[in-house]
Amino acid sequence: MPHIGEDFPFKSYLHRFHTPYMASNSSNPLWYAVRRASAHIIVLSSYSSFVKYSPQWMWLREELKRVNRSETPWLIVVMHVPLYNSDQVHYMEGEGMRAVFESWFVQSKADFIFAGHVHAYERSYRISNIYYNVSTGDRYPVPDKSAPVYLTVGDGGNQEGLAGRFWDPQPEYSAFREASYGHSTLEIKNRTHAFYHWNRNDDGKKVPTDDVIFHNQYWASNLRRRRLKKNHSKVEGE
């Protein structure tokens, strides 16, 4: 609000919400990482510069190197603007960040990308668009087993109402979508499996609506499972 002398962005937010950014070698409170139980959670800022060699870009490049899937098997990324969204509201607003970071998420075998912004719910399949090429016509997302699942959970409640204007037909990358108030839970059971639930609560009651069992991107491969079982057998034998 420069007309009243306030030209520092996110001032009110930063004053009220303190983030542990220095613990993850971040130079800015708007992007940081935390480790909770078996999850390495990375928080990014959709409204800060993320182009190549920007502070956020350089920090994320180094933070992904610090992820240890033996200690924190699950890699979760959180941001405000969704990278994939089939709602006409805020459609493709995350395209810039997607073009910069999506290949890193795929290479790192990130499990989930959580976002809000759109006042509706949507879950994608595992897809990527890292081979985007206008000249060859490869401009659409394709199934990718190494890609994360994109979850838009912006339906917790707001003063603007729900965003129910989805594109029709539903894109192939979109697994489930609904414009209802609700919330989701992610239950990490072990290093290989997690239970995800989205619950509709339009009428004040929790109604399980979208339930999925997810396999961990890093540990779910047959080779790593065999190694895991072998190591456990050794420990039990000792």
Tab-separated table of C-alpha atoms in Angstrom:
chain	number	residue	atom	x	y	z
A	1	MET	CA	0.000	0.000	0.000
A	2	PRO	CA	2.482	2.638	-1.172
A	3	HIS	CA	-0.141	5.403	-0.910
A	4	ILE	CA	0.174	5.212	2.878
A	5	GLY	CA	3.913	4.634	2.899
A	6	GLU	CA	3.816	0.832	3.188
A	7	ASP	CA	5.912	-0.615	0.375
A	8	PHE	CA	7.445	-3.653	2.117
A	9	PRO	CA	5.660	-6.844	0.902
A	10	PHE	CA	4.218	-9.367	3.368
A	11	LYS	CA	4.974	-7.088	6.311
A	12	SER	CA	1.856	-8.018	8.286
A	13	TYR	CA	2.349	-11.736	7.620
A	14	LEU	CA	6.008	-11.729	8.629
A	15	HIS	CA	5.196	-9.802	11.788
A	16	ARG	CA	2.603	-12.362	12.895
A	17	PHE	CA	4.037	-15.672	11.687
A	18	HIS	CA	7.603	-16.620	12.510
A	19	THR	CA	9.189	-19.357	10.420
A	20	PRO	CA	12.316	-21.454	11.173
A	21	TYR	CA	14.075	-20.300	8.030
A	22	MET	CA	17.536	-19.773	9.511
A	23	ALA	CA	17.672	-23.400	10.669
A	24	SER	CA	17.543	-24.484	7.009
A	25	ASN	CA	20.096	-21.937	5.772
A	26	SER	CA	17.440	-19.805	4.112
A	27	SER	CA	17.969	-16.073	3.726
A	28	ASN	CA	14.245	-15.293	3.784
A	29	PRO	CA	11.369	-16.291	6.122
A	30	LEU	CA	9.146	-16.986	3.109
A	31	TRP	CA	10.989	-20.135	2.040
A	32	TYR	CA	12.381	-22.746	4.398
A	33	ALA	CA	12.389	-26.449	5.278
A	34	VAL	CA	11.501	-28.480	8.350
A	35	ARG	CA	11.896	-32.129	9.250
A	36	ARG	CA	8.984	-33.672	11.080
A	37	ALA	CA	9.038	-37.369	11.950
A	38	SER	CA	9.652	-39.174	8.633
A	39	ALA	CA	8.940	-36.188	6.365
A	40	HIS	CA	11.208	-33.527	4.892
A	41	ILE	CA	8.886	-30.596	4.206
A	42	ILE	CA	9.947	-27.763	1.907
A	43	VAL	CA	7.972	-24.510	1.868
A	44	LEU	CA	8.303	-22.240	-1.183
A	45	SER	CA	7.104	-18.711	-1.902
A	46	SER	CA	4.974	-18.331	-5.016
A	47	TYR	CA	5.189	-14.531	-4.831
A	48	SER	CA	8.944	-14.180	-4.459
A	49	SER	CA	11.460	-14.396	-7.274
A	50	PHE	CA	12.257	-17.984	-8.233
A	51	VAL	CA	14.054	-17.534	-11.555
A	52	LYS	CA	17.505	-18.995	-12.106
A	53	TYR	CA	20.141	-17.705	-9.661
A	54	SER	CA	17.559	-15.910	-7.528
A	55	PRO	CA	17.991	-16.461	-3.760
A	56	GLN	CA	15.023	-18.859	-3.626
A	57	TRP	CA	16.260	-20.834	-6.655
A	58	MET	CA	19.752	-21.184	-5.203
A	59	TRP	CA	18.424	-22.160	-1.775
A	60	LEU	CA	16.119	-24.858	-3.154
A	61	ARG	CA	18.917	-26.321	-5.263
A	62	GLU	CA	21.030	-26.801	-2.134
A	63	GLU	CA	18.132	-27.889	0.087
A	64	LEU	CA	17.216	-30.749	-2.232
A	65	LYS	CA	20.782	-32.008	-1.902
A	66	ARG	CA	20.345	-32.103	1.882
A	67	VAL	CA	17.321	-34.398	1.729
A	68	ASN	CA	18.207	-37.778	3.250
A	69	ARG	CA	15.544	-40.333	2.358
A	70	SER	CA	16.971	-42.816	4.869
A	71	GLU	CA	16.176	-40.398	7.705
A	72	THR	CA	13.146	-38.670	6.176
A	73	PRO	CA	11.664	-41.035	3.562
A	74	TRP	CA	8.855	-38.679	2.509
A	75	LEU	CA	9.565	-35.495	0.555
A	76	ILE	CA	6.724	-32.970	0.635
A	77	VAL	CA	6.667	-29.518	-0.983
A	78	VAL	CA	4.222	-26.792	0.026
A	79	MET	CA	3.419	-23.588	-1.879
A	80	HIS	CA	0.513	-21.213	-2.328
A	81	VAL	CA	-0.187	-21.239	-6.075
A	82	PRO	CA	-0.785	-24.702	-7.603
A	83	LEU	CA	1.435	-25.811	-10.472
A	84	TYR	CA	-1.403	-27.890	-11.946
A	85	ASN	CA	-5.003	-26.712	-11.725
A	86	SER	CA	-7.994	-27.346	-13.979
A	87	ASP	CA	-10.185	-24.664	-12.406
A	88	GLN	CA	-10.787	-21.575	-14.526
A	89	VAL	CA	-10.006	-19.510	-11.434
A	90	HIS	CA	-6.245	-18.860	-11.220
A	91	TYR	CA	-5.739	-21.181	-14.190
A	92	MET	CA	-2.027	-21.611	-15.046
A	93	GLU	CA	-0.907	-18.938	-12.591
A	94	GLY	CA	1.745	-21.366	-11.355
A	95	GLU	CA	3.144	-22.033	-14.829
A	96	GLY	CA	6.256	-19.931	-14.251
A	97	MET	CA	7.300	-21.829	-11.133
A	98	ARG	CA	6.377	-25.138	-12.755
A	99	ALA	CA	8.698	-24.447	-15.675
A	100	VAL	CA	11.570	-23.652	-13.304
A	101	PHE	CA	11.187	-26.311	-10.592
A	102	GLU	CA	9.198	-29.246	-11.960
A	103	SER	CA	12.218	-31.135	-13.286
A	104	TRP	CA	13.851	-30.875	-9.849
A	105	PHE	CA	10.762	-32.321	-8.180
A	106	VAL	CA	10.747	-35.245	-10.607
A	107	GLN	CA	14.490	-35.892	-10.278
A	108	SER	CA	14.219	-35.730	-6.481
A	109	LYS	CA	11.242	-38.117	-6.489
A	110	ALA	CA	9.123	-35.740	-4.433
A	111	ASP	CA	6.008	-37.441	-3.111
A	112	PHE	CA	3.482	-34.607	-2.837
A	113	ILE	CA	3.144	-30.964	-3.866
A	114	PHE	CA	0.517	-29.215	-1.727
A	115	ALA	CA	-0.993	-25.863	-2.719
A	116	GLY	CA	-3.995	-23.667	-1.980
A	117	HIS	CA	-5.034	-20.409	-3.690
A	118	VAL	CA	-7.887	-21.984	-5.680
A	119	HIS	CA	-10.981	-22.264	-3.467
A	120	ALA	CA	-11.715	-25.857	-4.419
A	121	TYR	CA	-10.159	-29.302	-4.119
A	122	GLU	CA	-8.231	-31.205	-6.769
A	123	ARG	CA	-5.867	-34.195	-6.870
A	124	SER	CA	-3.732	-35.062	-9.876
A	125	TYR	CA	-2.279	-38.300	-11.109
A	126	ARG	CA	1.508	-38.624	-11.207
A	127	ILE	CA	2.247	-36.521	-14.278
A	128	SER	CA	4.904	-34.174	-15.582
A	129	ASN	CA	5.449	-31.721	-18.398
A	130	ILE	CA	9.234	-31.543	-18.243
A	131	TYR	CA	9.600	-32.352	-21.951
A	132	TYR	CA	7.469	-29.393	-23.011
A	133	ASN	CA	8.349	-28.421	-26.563
A	134	VAL	CA	6.140	-26.171	-28.658
A	135	SER	CA	7.896	-26.997	-31.931
A	136	THR	CA	7.287	-30.751	-31.602
A	137	GLY	CA	3.820	-30.458	-30.135
A	138	ASP	CA	4.766	-32.063	-26.805
A	139	ARG	CA	2.967	-29.473	-24.753
A	140	TYR	CA	0.690	-31.572	-22.551
A	141	PRO	CA	1.403	-33.317	-19.242
A	142	VAL	CA	2.049	-37.037	-19.558
A	143	PRO	CA	1.982	-39.892	-17.014
A	144	ASP	CA	5.266	-40.056	-15.131
A	145	LYS	CA	5.900	-42.611	-12.379
A	146	SER	CA	8.732	-40.472	-11.002
A	147	ALA	CA	6.556	-37.376	-10.646
A	148	PRO	CA	4.801	-36.183	-7.482
A	149	VAL	CA	1.064	-35.998	-6.911
A	150	TYR	CA	-0.260	-32.420	-6.985
A	151	LEU	CA	-2.882	-31.598	-4.363
A	152	THR	CA	-4.830	-28.343	-4.313
A	153	VAL	CA	-6.522	-27.928	-0.942
A	154	GLY	CA	-7.781	-24.354	-1.010
A	155	ASP	CA	-11.259	-25.188	0.192
A	156	GLY	CA	-10.899	-24.604	3.923
A	157	GLY	CA	-13.135	-21.556	3.925
A	158	ASN	CA	-12.966	-17.920	2.791
A	159	GLN	CA	-15.050	-14.822	2.299
A	160	GLU	CA	-15.078	-15.079	-1.497
A	161	GLY	CA	-16.894	-18.393	-1.812
A	162	LEU	CA	-15.971	-21.533	-3.732
A	163	ALA	CA	-14.341	-21.683	-7.167
A	164	GLY	CA	-16.572	-24.097	-9.028
A	165	ARG	CA	-15.845	-23.171	-12.640
A	166	PHE	CA	-13.781	-26.185	-13.713
A	167	TRP	CA	-12.697	-26.649	-17.299
A	168	ASP	CA	-14.777	-29.204	-19.177
A	169	PRO	CA	-13.900	-31.885	-20.091
A	170	GLN	CA	-11.776	-32.803	-17.092
A	171	PRO	CA	-8.102	-32.986	-18.139
A	172	GLU	CA	-6.489	-36.419	-18.191
A	173	TYR	CA	-4.011	-35.376	-15.498
A	174	SER	CA	-6.814	-34.567	-13.040
A	175	ALA	CA	-7.825	-37.565	-10.907
A	176	PHE	CA	-10.456	-35.948	-8.675
A	177	ARG	CA	-11.854	-32.443	-8.271
A	178	GLU	CA	-14.727	-30.865	-6.403
A	179	ALA	CA	-15.731	-27.375	-5.340
A	180	SER	CA	-16.831	-28.032	-1.767
A	181	TYR	CA	-15.595	-26.888	1.592
A	182	GLY	CA	-13.386	-29.496	3.189
A	183	HIS	CA	-9.998	-30.503	4.548
A	184	SER	CA	-7.461	-33.244	3.955
A	185	THR	CA	-5.299	-35.437	6.152
A	186	LEU	CA	-2.112	-37.288	5.313
A	187	GLU	CA	-1.254	-40.253	7.528
A	188	ILE	CA	2.297	-41.487	7.045
A	189	LYS	CA	2.299	-45.122	8.178
A	190	ASN	CA	5.900	-46.072	7.432
A	191	ARG	CA	8.600	-45.353	4.881
A	192	THR	CA	6.712	-47.024	2.046
A	193	HIS	CA	3.002	-46.265	2.565
A	194	ALA	CA	0.817	-43.284	3.429
A	195	PHE	CA	-2.966	-42.862	3.650
A	196	TYR	CA	-4.444	-39.690	2.208
A	197	HIS	CA	-8.004	-38.511	2.828
A	198	TRP	CA	-9.971	-35.527	1.599
A	199	ASN	CA	-13.101	-34.882	3.634
A	200	ARG	CA	-16.061	-32.799	2.514
A	201	ASN	CA	-17.627	-30.793	5.316
A	202	ASP	CA	-20.109	-28.468	3.608
A	203	ASP	CA	-22.747	-29.136	6.220
A	204	GLY	CA	-20.422	-29.110	9.209
A	205	LYS	CA	-19.962	-32.886	9.180
A	206	LYS	CA	-16.816	-34.721	8.103
A	207	VAL	CA	-17.657	-36.811	5.039
A	208	PRO	CA	-14.755	-38.939	3.651
A	209	THR	CA	-14.826	-38.351	-0.094
A	210	ASP	CA	-11.428	-38.975	-1.697
A	211	ASP	CA	-9.243	-41.714	-0.167
A	212	VAL	CA	-5.952	-42.940	-1.618
A	213	ILE	CA	-3.116	-45.199	-0.470
A	214	PHE	CA	0.167	-43.783	-1.757
A	215	HIS	CA	3.483	-45.570	-2.167
A	216	ASN	CA	6.631	-43.648	-1.339
A	217	GLN	CA	8.406	-42.491	-4.493
A	218	TYR	CA	11.883	-43.330	-3.236
A	219	TRP	CA	11.329	-46.499	-1.204
A	220	ALA	CA	8.509	-48.110	-3.148
A	221	SER	CA	10.677	-49.609	-5.886
A	222	ASN	CA	11.064	-53.379	-5.728
A	223	LEU	CA	14.851	-53.156	-5.434
A	224	ARG	CA	14.756	-50.788	-2.472
A	225	ARG	CA	12.029	-52.861	-0.822
A	226	ARG	CA	14.173	-55.990	-1.072
A	227	ARG	CA	17.133	-54.149	0.383
A	228	LEU	CA	14.952	-52.803	3.187
A	229	LYS	CA	13.644	-56.273	4.045
A	230	LYS	CA	17.177	-57.680	3.891
A	231	ASN	CA	18.484	-55.039	6.297
A	232	HIS	CA	15.580	-55.627	8.683
A	233	SER	CA	16.248	-59.362	8.592
A	234	LYS	CA	19.879	-58.756	9.536
A	235	VAL	CA	18.887	-56.573	12.472
A	236	GLU	CA	16.358	-59.114	13.722
A	237	GLY	CA	18.921	-61.909	13.337
A	238	GLU	CA	21.441	-60.023	15.434
